[in-house]
Amino acid sequence: MTTTLTIRSAAGTYPVVIGPGILSEVGSRLRAQTGDPDGGVFIVTDDTVHALGYADVVQQSCTRAGYAATVTVVPPRDESKSLEMANTLYDRMLDAGIRRNGVVLAVGGGVVGDLAGFVAATYLRGIRFAQIPTTLLAHDSSLGGKVGVNLSRGKNLVGAFHPPIAVWYDVQTLASLPEREWRGGMTEVIKHALIGDKTLFAELAATPMDRYPGDDAAERLVARAAAVKIAVVEADERESGQRMWLNVGHTVGHAVEQLSHYQLNHGEAIAMGLCVEAQLALDLGLADTETRDQISFVLVRHGLPTVPPAFDFTEVVRVLNLDKKHRSNEWTFVLPVRIGRVDIVHGVTETALHKAWQQVLTGEENQK
Amino acid sequence: MTTTLTIRSAAGTYPVVIGPGILSEVGSRLRAQTGDPDGGVFIVTDDTVHALGYADVVQQSCTRAGYAATVTVVPPRDESKSLEMANTLYDRMLDAGIRRNGVVLAVGGGVVGDLAGFVAATYLRGIRFAQIPTTLLAHDSSLGGKVGVNLSRGKNLVGAFHPPIAVWYDVQTLASLPEREWRGGMTEVIKHALIGDKTLFAELAATPMDRYPGDDAAERLVARAAAVKIAVVEADERESGQRMWLNVGHTVGHAVEQLSHYQLNHGEAIAMGLCVEAQLALDLGLADTETRDQISFVLVRHGLPTVPPAFDFTEVVRVLNLDKKHRSNEWTFVLPVRIGRVDIVHGVTETALHKAWQQVLTGEENQK
């Protein structure tokens, strides 16, 4: 069984196919969707995913479907999302003879998807690419068309909007995820439930999915979280309004992730960010205590951390002020106001954030 | 007096304003078009143009209009169109505090426009930019939204389609162009006449504009050439068909430019390319002798070279095969079939090109 969702974007509509066994169908699906195999296929993956054989399965399926397909492997770290690595990939693509009608396939998690997508967006002024996620976290990053690389001064400072021609999501790849990676991915599932699926949120609170739940349950879980994201990005592809909702937990979370020098994974940092931002919403009178506590509860139930390391708060402020989403001298946050609803809040002050940060760190508010 | 043309693109419609004295109006025009001056203005120029004071005039006009505006100067060579230079500009933009609602202004020729446009297309996943051309050649490069940088293995291999929000073209800047630069720019004017304005072509053959003709005549000249380009790119922004017309002369011309290590300027190389491709069209029975001779005649009347250096033809073939516009094992050319009309021709063989190349080099056909 597979579930197929579709995303309407300014550049056209593309399918999101979720289910078991899709990896070996990529070649035939690509051929059915695009026709002519001329132009070549360029598969990008990372060492970890490559060792599991997934890119090879994709390559073989492409070869069977008549494509000349090459695999390029990058280190499995966020540092691979760099202009230098993009430059290396351009060279490999020229070596492989990839033409304007060629296709880039990203087989892996968010790092591979963002990097390969950026390269596809800029090589020969943009060629097609498809996302083949192999992590739970990538149910988020693979949808919506955002691609990019990091600069030394911050994440995703360089990039593009370049929607894929398809997302082919083989949930069986998720069975091989280390538990920590699975749980980190659950943060974004929980975030999507918090934004737009309160039933899913309640189900996860009652019956946590803190490990791979089997093919059918994984397919349903991914499809429901993806459906929330799709609805949001369809309403606002270029992030002028509603798409900002997806940043709930991410303003603080990104700062925490960066200050941890990526020793915390993305999901862990965002879990902490959600808790600080829920406290901030409570302090500002936008959310009630129960909402804050439910958010913390469901994260804890999934083995996720809820209290950030005791970073120097002035460092947190410094990183926040580098964030591309902030204009001038005010901070804009997306805060949870109740389960199933988040709001964009302008004019958040350093003082208010400092208070919420301290409360989460010391657990002070909880003891009242 | 100014002439205003408009270009419809997938990303919206933008004005092309041509006339004298526009540099000092950039700030007020920008403010009138975009409103809020928050977000900052980042002006990119090159050393040559900077020495003429044009970027300073633009900066002052932006300051008067309420913008925080900084000027960054790059070397005036094609080598500035690199990922390394883009990386440097990203850093400067972060230093200057340029936000998502900021604007990049490209003050200069094609190198500055392509580089600054690429940086604008990718910084924070894309911010607005405007073209402020100061060369005649840039009447071509500033229109149509193509931006990009070079790799060591070829020109414009990395880039994007990122239309400007406006093109502000102060023709008085053209009065300061060295004669060789003016003539090089005339190649693209002649090319546009060849593609779509046979009256302009006849006028240029009768009365060559081999130097700056004064403000009014320059405004009319630029506007007429721009009108041809605009009609073509509106019909086919993404270069799937008609936009390829603009490549007449460029298939051979780019190879010549590259093999000369850019000792020939773009216009000179394209002039040679036009002559080889006109001979090719004649050989293939697509054009008559008069068409070929008219093309050569008008170029010579403008002091442009019509015979390429005697490069090893196997090197020409090697460079052509790297060109991103060619698929698989066939070459596609855009060839002049008569004045005012070019055609896309598939399946051009190495043998046919070699014959035309030799004929132009030796002048053999001319003596028949």
XYZ file of C-alpha atoms in Angstrom:
736
model
C 0.000 0.000 0.000
C 1.121 3.526 -0.651
C -0.353 6.928 0.151
C -0.061 9.670 -2.441
C -0.461 13.321 -1.492
C 0.043 16.203 -3.884
C 1.524 19.666 -3.400
C 0.533 22.607 -5.542
C 3.409 25.042 -5.961
C 4.000 28.067 -8.177
C 6.239 25.853 -10.290
C 3.587 23.126 -10.690
C 2.052 20.249 -8.780
C 4.167 17.373 -7.520
C 3.358 14.066 -5.858
C 4.426 12.882 -2.418
C 4.331 9.090 -2.451
C 4.638 7.409 0.956
C 4.850 3.669 1.567
C 7.081 0.601 1.816
C 9.360 -0.574 -0.994
C 9.419 2.634 -3.016
C 13.212 2.835 -3.313
C 13.309 0.098 -5.928
C 10.553 1.820 -7.911
C 12.271 5.208 -8.221
C 13.617 4.568 -11.729
C 10.312 3.451 -13.179
C 8.399 6.216 -11.400
C 10.890 8.808 -12.664
C 10.635 7.460 -16.195
C 6.839 7.422 -16.060
C 6.771 11.002 -14.828
C 9.433 12.611 -17.023
C 9.669 10.452 -20.109
C 12.984 10.900 -21.901
C 15.907 9.378 -19.900
C 18.399 11.552 -21.786
C 20.312 14.041 -19.638
C 21.343 11.652 -16.879
C 20.585 11.026 -13.217
C 22.851 12.327 -10.460
C 22.263 10.663 -7.098
C 23.524 12.402 -3.953
C 23.666 10.553 -0.636
C 25.769 10.527 2.534
C 28.139 7.927 3.940
C 25.696 6.659 6.554
C 22.846 6.167 4.112
C 25.185 4.797 1.469
C 26.395 2.104 3.859
C 22.788 0.914 4.164
C 22.660 0.360 0.399
C 19.716 2.681 -0.307
C 21.457 4.781 -2.953
C 22.559 1.639 -4.746
C 18.983 0.362 -4.855
C 17.919 3.679 -6.363
C 20.785 3.641 -8.841
C 19.943 0.110 -9.970
C 16.299 1.013 -10.438
C 17.336 3.995 -12.562
C 19.665 1.859 -14.641
C 16.865 -0.634 -15.247
C 14.669 2.257 -16.376
C 17.227 3.350 -18.966
C 19.062 6.145 -17.163
C 22.784 6.705 -16.916
C 22.945 7.112 -13.123
C 25.909 7.958 -10.914
C 26.125 8.076 -7.114
C 28.055 10.759 -5.226
C 28.590 10.395 -1.472
C 29.104 13.303 0.932
C 29.952 13.282 4.659
C 26.815 12.884 6.807
C 27.180 16.165 8.674
C 25.621 19.582 8.489
C 29.034 20.895 7.403
C 28.385 19.217 4.055
C 25.786 21.930 3.425
C 28.437 24.353 2.206
C 29.292 26.305 -0.932
C 32.520 24.317 -1.106
C 30.601 21.030 -1.237
C 28.205 22.499 -3.795
C 31.220 23.401 -5.891
C 32.471 19.823 -5.646
C 29.087 18.500 -6.737
C 28.950 20.848 -9.751
C 32.275 19.385 -10.842
C 31.030 15.836 -10.432
C 27.912 16.686 -12.409
C 30.021 18.011 -15.260
C 32.128 14.825 -15.072
C 28.937 12.770 -15.202
C 27.692 14.740 -18.206
C 24.513 15.937 -16.486
C 22.605 18.226 -18.881
C 19.757 20.670 -18.548
C 17.281 17.826 -18.881
C 19.060 15.742 -16.232
C 17.685 14.980 -12.770
C 19.258 15.176 -9.311
C 18.037 12.618 -6.751
C 18.594 13.330 -3.052
C 18.731 10.042 -1.129
C 19.019 10.775 2.578
C 17.971 13.221 5.242
C 17.693 16.969 5.378
C 21.377 17.716 4.814
C 21.463 15.732 1.586
C 18.101 17.092 0.457
C 19.004 20.726 1.113
C 22.447 20.421 -0.481
C 21.387 18.402 -3.520
C 18.370 20.639 -3.971
C 20.526 23.768 -3.903
C 22.880 22.291 -6.442
C 19.921 21.328 -8.650
C 18.467 24.837 -8.263
C 21.672 26.500 -9.490
C 23.419 24.049 -11.853
C 22.874 25.361 -15.397
C 20.419 27.853 -13.810
C 18.307 25.054 -12.394
C 17.553 21.450 -13.294
C 14.953 19.030 -11.940
C 15.363 17.130 -8.716
C 13.457 14.650 -6.587
C 13.555 14.015 -2.870
C 13.983 10.458 -1.603
C 13.924 10.876 2.187
C 15.407 8.169 4.399
C 14.866 9.844 7.762
C 11.769 10.756 9.725
C 12.991 14.335 10.103
C 13.073 14.641 6.312
C 9.277 14.361 6.141
C 9.570 18.026 7.057
C 12.600 19.201 5.080
C 11.722 17.352 1.870
C 8.384 19.135 1.484
C 7.936 22.706 0.379
C 10.806 23.482 -1.939
C 13.247 25.178 0.409
C 16.833 24.251 -0.394
C 20.106 25.782 0.681
C 23.525 25.683 2.245
C 25.055 27.197 5.364
C 27.624 29.936 5.698
C 30.091 29.903 8.569
C 27.992 32.666 10.112
C 24.695 30.833 10.104
C 22.483 28.083 8.735
C 20.599 28.276 5.448
C 21.818 31.798 4.708
C 22.186 30.876 1.029
C 19.528 29.020 -0.892
C 16.521 29.016 -3.164
C 12.918 27.947 -3.525
C 13.193 25.003 -5.905
C 10.366 22.500 -5.529
C 11.171 18.872 -6.350
C 9.349 17.090 -9.170
C 8.424 14.359 -6.683
C 8.976 13.129 -3.143
C 9.338 9.348 -2.983
C 9.266 8.284 0.633
C 10.084 4.650 1.369
C 9.056 4.231 5.010
C 11.006 0.975 5.305
C 14.180 3.061 5.369
C 12.962 4.431 8.690
C 13.223 0.992 10.286
C 17.015 1.306 10.187
C 17.108 4.687 11.939
C 18.983 4.793 15.248
C 16.512 5.444 18.080
C 17.913 8.895 18.732
C 17.298 9.861 15.094
C 13.769 8.483 15.161
C 12.958 10.455 18.292
C 14.514 13.602 16.843
C 12.256 13.225 13.818
C 9.252 12.839 16.084
C 9.795 16.438 17.213
C 8.728 17.666 13.779
C 5.808 15.230 13.697
C 4.705 16.614 17.062
C 5.255 20.162 15.804
C 3.000 19.495 12.813
C 0.345 18.008 15.073
C 0.635 21.083 17.311
C 0.155 23.386 14.318
C -2.718 21.647 12.616
C -3.787 18.178 13.796
C -4.911 18.120 17.408
C -6.260 14.578 17.023
C -2.814 13.329 16.077
C -1.388 15.295 19.004
C -3.777 13.580 21.409
C -2.988 10.163 19.955
C 0.745 10.736 20.361
C 0.233 11.871 23.959
C -1.789 8.717 24.689
C 0.340 6.267 22.683
C 3.820 7.595 21.999
C 5.592 6.427 18.874
C 9.062 6.493 20.311
C 10.400 3.931 17.845
C 9.607 2.568 14.379
C 6.003 1.339 14.599
C 5.944 -0.944 11.538
C 5.318 -0.136 7.880
C 1.598 0.626 7.977
C 1.690 2.760 11.099
C 4.769 4.611 9.840
C 3.043 5.333 6.527
C 0.002 6.764 8.311
C 2.129 8.783 10.718
C 4.253 10.339 7.974
C 1.209 11.020 5.806
C -0.633 12.843 8.590
C 2.322 15.008 9.566
C 3.053 15.693 5.891
C -0.567 16.711 5.316
C -0.232 19.550 7.849
C 2.942 20.821 6.274
C 1.497 20.602 2.764
C -1.575 22.620 3.718
C 0.614 25.359 5.153
C 3.120 25.618 2.301
C 0.364 25.535 -0.319
C -1.205 28.541 1.366
C 2.067 30.452 1.440
C 4.940 29.029 -0.565
C 7.237 32.016 -0.193
C 6.856 32.452 3.548
C 5.264 35.862 3.620
C 2.766 34.845 6.278
C 1.255 31.477 7.131
C 4.365 29.484 6.308
C 6.014 31.165 9.266
C 3.812 28.921 11.434
C 6.236 26.121 10.694
C 8.871 28.024 12.639
C 7.218 27.354 15.969
C 9.964 26.138 18.288
C 12.597 26.976 15.692
C 13.559 30.499 16.684
C 14.949 29.356 20.023
C 15.638 25.856 18.676
C 17.980 27.027 15.915
C 19.938 29.139 18.382
C 20.249 26.174 20.762
C 21.296 23.873 17.913
C 23.960 26.320 16.804
C 25.266 27.021 20.304
C 25.548 23.278 20.954
C 27.803 23.141 17.882
C 25.334 20.591 16.546
C 26.018 18.138 19.338
C 22.279 18.274 19.821
C 20.438 17.003 16.773
C 17.844 19.193 15.103
C 14.862 17.485 16.709
C 16.342 17.661 20.193
C 17.104 21.364 19.828
C 13.626 22.074 18.470
C 12.050 20.123 21.355
C 13.830 22.475 23.752
C 12.814 25.438 21.612
C 9.167 24.367 21.734
C 9.285 24.267 25.518
C 10.870 27.715 25.850
C 8.439 29.179 23.341
C 5.453 27.541 25.054
C 6.597 29.155 28.296
C 6.951 32.483 26.469
C 3.402 32.144 25.127
C 2.180 31.460 28.645
C 4.073 34.465 30.041
C 2.611 36.705 27.339
C -0.906 35.556 28.189
C -1.378 33.871 24.809
C -1.501 30.267 26.015
C -2.645 28.600 29.186
C -0.677 26.396 31.556
C -2.298 23.251 30.219
C -1.110 23.940 26.677
C 2.427 24.478 27.874
C 2.300 21.311 29.949
C 0.795 19.191 27.158
C 3.597 20.200 24.821
C 6.224 19.320 27.353
C 4.418 16.058 28.228
C 4.230 14.691 24.693
C 7.894 15.504 24.079
C 8.944 13.754 27.281
C 6.786 10.750 26.333
C 8.907 10.478 23.165
C 12.167 10.578 25.078
C 12.934 14.112 23.932
C 14.800 16.692 26.022
C 12.825 19.733 27.157
C 15.401 21.858 28.983
C 18.210 23.559 27.015
C 21.810 23.549 28.202
C 22.699 26.555 30.377
C 24.160 28.675 27.575
C 25.085 32.292 28.298
C 21.866 34.127 27.420
C 23.779 36.960 25.710
C 25.043 34.305 23.264
C 21.463 33.238 22.585
C 20.595 36.868 21.841
C 23.584 37.269 19.554
C 22.584 34.219 17.502
C 18.942 35.313 17.353
C 19.980 38.679 15.948
C 21.775 36.956 13.080
C 18.601 35.093 12.158
C 17.414 36.073 8.707
C 13.792 36.070 9.781
C 14.166 39.062 12.058
C 13.830 42.599 10.811
C 15.494 45.597 12.391
C 15.249 45.743 16.155
C 12.253 43.559 16.878
C 11.925 39.822 17.216
C 9.115 37.901 15.643
C 8.164 34.538 17.132
C 5.620 31.913 16.236
C 4.084 30.776 19.499
C 1.713 27.938 20.401
C -1.567 29.348 21.668
C -3.388 26.035 22.018
C -2.991 22.510 20.658
C -3.778 22.800 16.944
C -3.103 26.531 16.714
C -0.025 28.762 16.596
C 0.194 32.534 16.117
C 2.752 34.949 14.704
C 3.779 37.365 17.455
C 5.739 40.528 16.676
C 7.674 42.731 19.053
C 8.922 40.080 21.463
C 11.490 41.678 23.766
C 14.754 40.339 25.052
C 13.429 40.691 28.590
C 10.395 38.498 27.927
C 12.493 35.810 26.280
C 15.056 35.917 29.060
C 12.328 35.318 31.632
C 10.902 32.327 29.759
C 14.396 30.925 29.148
C 15.255 31.137 32.845
C 11.954 29.592 33.882
C 12.482 26.577 31.651
C 16.098 26.220 32.780
C 15.304 26.375 36.475
C 11.857 24.789 36.329
C 10.793 27.660 38.550
C 7.396 28.263 37.005
C 6.599 24.566 37.274
C 6.986 24.669 41.002
C 4.492 27.474 41.512
C 13.175 62.540 -21.750
C 13.026 58.885 -20.779
C 11.617 55.796 -22.450
C 9.905 53.202 -20.266
C 9.409 49.639 -21.484
C 7.960 46.847 -19.366
C 8.777 43.163 -19.139
C 6.225 40.581 -18.061
C 7.873 37.677 -16.248
C 6.559 34.740 -14.259
C 7.625 36.623 -11.133
C 5.762 39.799 -12.117
C 6.116 42.800 -14.405
C 9.076 45.150 -14.124
C 9.961 48.464 -15.774
C 12.948 49.206 -17.992
C 13.579 52.931 -17.801
C 16.030 54.323 -20.387
C 17.256 57.908 -20.575
C 19.770 60.492 -19.380
C 20.297 61.380 -15.720
C 18.624 58.341 -14.174
C 21.514 57.463 -11.837
C 20.669 60.286 -9.465
C 17.005 59.243 -9.435
C 17.582 55.609 -8.407
C 16.858 56.189 -4.711
C 13.581 58.004 -5.270
C 12.491 55.530 -7.960
C 13.318 52.610 -5.657
C 11.427 54.195 -2.798
C 8.422 54.934 -5.012
C 8.366 51.357 -6.270
C 9.013 49.414 -3.063
C 7.905 51.706 -0.239
C 9.519 50.703 3.050
C 13.266 51.516 3.095
C 13.834 49.037 5.915
C 16.109 46.122 5.024
C 18.928 48.106 3.457
C 20.453 48.625 0.023
C 23.565 46.766 -1.092
C 25.260 48.312 -4.124
C 27.699 46.179 -6.131
C 29.991 47.742 -8.701
C 33.462 47.199 -10.173
C 36.655 49.225 -9.894
C 36.356 50.760 -13.341
C 32.797 51.923 -12.882
C 33.483 52.980 -9.310
C 36.302 55.271 -10.483
C 33.756 57.074 -12.670
C 31.680 57.856 -9.581
C 28.460 56.185 -10.744
C 28.020 53.972 -7.680
C 28.526 56.961 -5.413
C 25.813 58.888 -7.235
C 23.476 55.916 -6.752
C 24.438 55.577 -3.090
C 23.810 59.265 -2.438
C 20.414 59.090 -4.119
C 19.522 56.091 -1.932
C 20.670 57.876 1.200
C 18.532 60.892 0.282
C 15.585 58.532 -0.138
C 16.013 57.140 3.362
C 17.958 53.952 2.729
C 21.014 52.673 4.551
C 23.156 52.009 1.468
C 26.640 50.506 1.220
C 28.883 50.119 -1.836
C 30.986 47.015 -2.490
C 33.551 47.040 -5.280
C 34.763 43.935 -7.157
C 37.503 43.594 -9.788
C 36.217 44.436 -13.285
C 36.945 41.050 -14.806
C 34.930 38.011 -15.716
C 36.860 36.152 -12.991
C 34.793 38.112 -10.473
C 31.817 35.981 -11.538
C 32.831 33.180 -9.184
C 31.428 31.296 -6.229
C 34.323 32.646 -4.175
C 33.329 36.235 -4.947
C 29.679 35.390 -4.242
C 30.802 34.054 -0.866
C 32.627 37.321 -0.176
C 29.525 39.321 -1.070
C 27.309 37.209 1.230
C 29.675 38.096 4.045
C 29.560 41.788 3.223
C 25.776 41.651 3.093
C 25.668 40.114 6.556
C 28.079 42.823 7.741
C 25.805 45.458 6.202
C 22.768 43.936 7.911
C 20.903 43.261 4.653
C 17.597 41.528 5.451
C 15.004 39.652 3.455
C 13.356 42.935 2.533
C 16.654 44.477 1.424
C 17.594 45.269 -2.167
C 20.740 44.584 -4.184
C 21.659 47.160 -6.847
C 24.014 46.133 -9.657
C 25.809 49.223 -10.995
C 27.957 48.223 -13.959
C 28.125 45.870 -16.891
C 27.265 42.214 -17.370
C 29.807 40.854 -14.895
C 28.463 42.969 -12.064
C 24.847 42.324 -13.054
C 25.270 38.563 -13.300
C 27.242 38.313 -10.054
C 25.081 40.675 -8.004
C 21.946 39.063 -9.420
C 23.152 35.586 -8.454
C 23.941 36.749 -4.961
C 20.496 38.373 -4.721
C 18.875 35.183 -6.037
C 20.458 33.038 -3.336
C 21.044 35.244 -0.262
C 18.389 34.276 2.306
C 16.806 32.187 -0.513
C 16.421 35.258 -2.686
C 15.983 38.987 -2.168
C 15.080 41.771 -4.600
C 17.550 43.354 -6.940
C 17.654 46.010 -9.625
C 19.904 46.415 -12.634
C 21.625 49.735 -13.257
C 23.587 49.104 -16.460
C 26.526 51.345 -17.333
C 27.629 49.602 -20.534
C 26.017 49.164 -23.919
C 26.537 45.399 -23.745
C 24.463 45.329 -20.573
C 21.335 46.321 -22.517
C 21.389 42.618 -23.314
C 22.539 41.027 -20.055
C 20.401 43.194 -17.765
C 17.128 42.103 -19.385
C 15.491 38.737 -18.911
C 16.399 37.590 -15.425
C 19.353 35.326 -16.138
C 22.001 35.613 -13.439
C 24.962 33.429 -12.607
C 28.618 32.802 -12.014
C 31.301 30.846 -13.849
C 33.053 27.661 -12.864
C 36.644 27.071 -13.876
C 35.276 24.680 -16.486
C 32.943 27.088 -18.210
C 30.926 30.258 -18.117
C 27.532 30.636 -16.460
C 27.446 27.001 -15.358
C 25.889 28.028 -12.038
C 23.012 30.465 -11.812
C 19.320 31.157 -11.572
C 16.397 32.898 -13.202
C 15.870 35.876 -10.916
C 14.243 38.846 -12.645
C 15.113 42.307 -11.324
C 12.426 44.559 -9.889
C 13.562 47.259 -12.311
C 16.195 48.141 -14.882
C 17.298 51.781 -14.595
C 19.432 52.624 -17.592
C 21.198 55.985 -17.577
C 22.448 56.375 -21.149
C 24.808 59.169 -20.130
C 27.031 56.516 -18.549
C 27.619 55.198 -22.060
C 29.361 58.443 -23.068
C 32.311 57.421 -20.903
C 32.718 53.981 -22.493
C 36.045 53.325 -24.231
C 35.484 52.970 -27.970
C 36.322 49.277 -27.952
C 33.638 48.678 -25.301
C 31.069 50.680 -27.234
C 31.762 48.706 -30.395
C 31.610 45.407 -28.504
C 28.202 46.408 -27.209
C 27.076 47.213 -30.719
C 27.456 43.512 -31.562
C 24.462 42.712 -29.363
C 22.502 45.656 -30.765
C 23.200 44.302 -34.252
C 22.265 40.805 -33.097
C 18.912 42.048 -31.809
C 18.293 43.882 -35.088
C 19.163 40.673 -36.932
C 16.696 38.690 -34.846
C 13.749 41.032 -34.921
C 14.189 44.560 -36.310
C 15.264 44.612 -39.935
C 14.630 48.355 -40.164
C 17.162 48.990 -37.390
C 19.560 46.624 -39.155
C 19.255 48.611 -42.401
C 19.758 51.896 -40.563
C 22.905 50.608 -38.878
C 24.255 49.381 -42.200
C 23.595 52.797 -43.747
C 24.711 54.931 -40.793
C 26.892 53.020 -38.378
C 26.840 54.013 -34.733
C 30.438 53.218 -34.016
C 30.684 55.634 -31.069
C 28.366 57.307 -28.549
C 25.799 59.191 -30.662
C 24.507 61.620 -28.020
C 21.830 61.170 -25.354
C 18.709 61.127 -27.519
C 20.087 58.815 -30.191
C 21.541 56.503 -27.548
C 18.195 56.323 -25.783
C 16.431 55.398 -29.027
C 19.101 52.857 -29.955
C 19.022 51.098 -26.596
C 15.225 51.132 -26.502
C 14.912 49.528 -29.945
C 17.432 46.794 -29.231
C 15.879 46.203 -25.803
C 12.427 45.921 -27.370
C 13.547 42.927 -29.460
C 15.030 41.171 -26.455
C 11.971 41.873 -24.326
C 9.613 40.416 -26.929
C 11.667 37.236 -27.055
C 12.078 36.695 -23.313
C 8.417 37.440 -22.662
C 7.510 34.695 -25.098
C 9.841 32.201 -23.450
C 11.329 33.186 -20.122
C 12.846 29.807 -19.336
C 14.519 29.230 -22.670
C 12.620 26.173 -23.787
C 12.242 27.493 -27.322
C 12.115 31.000 -28.691
C 14.573 32.423 -26.180
C 17.214 30.281 -27.814
C 17.027 32.751 -30.724
C 19.122 35.088 -28.620
C 21.978 32.601 -28.881
C 22.594 33.376 -32.537
C 26.339 33.887 -32.885
C 26.873 32.742 -29.315
C 27.534 29.043 -29.813
C 30.710 29.681 -31.757
C 31.218 33.072 -30.080
C 31.364 31.662 -26.549
C 33.914 29.061 -27.635
C 36.044 31.758 -29.278
C 35.757 33.998 -26.217
C 36.853 31.158 -23.947
C 39.713 30.017 -26.183
C 41.001 33.599 -26.365
C 41.161 33.500 -22.560
C 38.898 36.544 -22.664
C 41.481 38.653 -24.487
C 38.679 39.190 -26.965
C 35.755 40.981 -25.384
C 32.309 39.415 -25.527
C 31.098 41.553 -28.418
C 34.171 40.885 -30.501
C 33.892 37.136 -29.993
C 30.181 37.186 -30.815
C 30.864 39.205 -33.976
C 33.181 36.408 -35.117
C 30.606 33.831 -34.046
C 27.914 35.562 -36.101
C 30.110 35.398 -39.197
C 30.922 31.696 -38.772
C 27.283 30.882 -38.095
C 26.109 32.936 -41.071
C 28.518 30.923 -43.234
C 27.161 27.725 -41.699
C 23.609 28.808 -42.519
C 24.678 29.477 -46.093
C 26.406 26.092 -46.362
C 23.299 24.331 -45.037
C 21.126 26.066 -47.628
C 19.208 28.033 -44.974
C 20.464 31.511 -45.864
C 21.605 33.182 -49.052
C 24.928 34.806 -49.796
C 23.476 38.299 -49.429
C 22.355 37.613 -45.858
C 25.784 36.353 -44.929
C 27.437 39.349 -46.550
C 25.073 41.893 -44.963
C 25.878 40.521 -41.517
C 29.585 40.719 -42.141
C 29.199 44.195 -43.684
C 27.362 45.792 -40.768
C 29.860 44.347 -38.288
C 32.809 45.671 -40.276
C 31.109 49.083 -40.503
C 31.131 49.141 -36.695
C 34.827 48.300 -36.506
C 34.149 44.773 -35.298
C 36.316 41.771 -36.176
C 34.753 39.086 -38.359
C 37.445 36.391 -38.558
C 38.301 34.316 -35.468
C 41.908 33.568 -34.463
C 43.255 30.332 -35.944
C 42.471 28.139 -32.934
C 42.948 24.385 -33.208
C 39.488 23.242 -34.342
C 39.567 20.225 -32.011
C 39.750 22.722 -29.137
C 36.681 24.494 -30.490
C 34.867 21.141 -30.544
C 35.955 20.339 -26.995
C 34.599 23.639 -25.690
C 31.336 23.261 -27.630
C 30.791 19.859 -26.070
C 31.003 21.384 -22.589
C 28.292 23.884 -23.473
C 25.229 23.370 -21.322
C 22.882 23.977 -24.222
C 23.857 20.833 -26.073
C 22.251 17.500 -25.452
C 23.869 14.154 -26.023
C 25.724 13.822 -29.284
C 24.092 16.477 -31.389
C 24.733 20.178 -31.646
C 21.931 22.695 -31.760
C 22.623 26.075 -33.354
C 20.567 29.176 -33.871
C 21.324 30.363 -37.371
C 20.435 33.544 -39.279
C 18.185 32.698 -42.229
C 17.537 36.274 -43.337
C 17.792 39.742 -41.812
C 15.064 39.844 -39.150
C 14.762 36.065 -38.801
C 16.779 33.293 -37.119
C 15.973 29.586 -36.800
C 16.816 26.838 -34.337
C 18.698 24.112 -36.191
C 19.251 20.682 -34.619
C 21.714 18.019 -35.643
C 24.572 20.224 -36.813
C 27.610 18.014 -37.396
C 31.236 18.642 -36.594
C 32.039 18.314 -40.314
C 29.609 21.070 -41.315
C 30.920 23.418 -38.648
C 34.517 22.661 -39.552
C 33.834 23.585 -43.180
C 32.198 26.917 -42.235
C 34.966 27.661 -39.735
C 37.672 27.079 -42.341
C 35.862 29.138 -44.948
C 35.640 32.140 -42.650
C 39.262 31.743 -41.572
C 40.618 31.502 -45.103
C 38.026 33.704 -46.791
C 37.862 30.934 -49.407
C 34.132 31.051 -50.040
C 34.286 34.810 -50.514
C 36.597 34.428 -53.455
C 34.281 32.148 -55.416
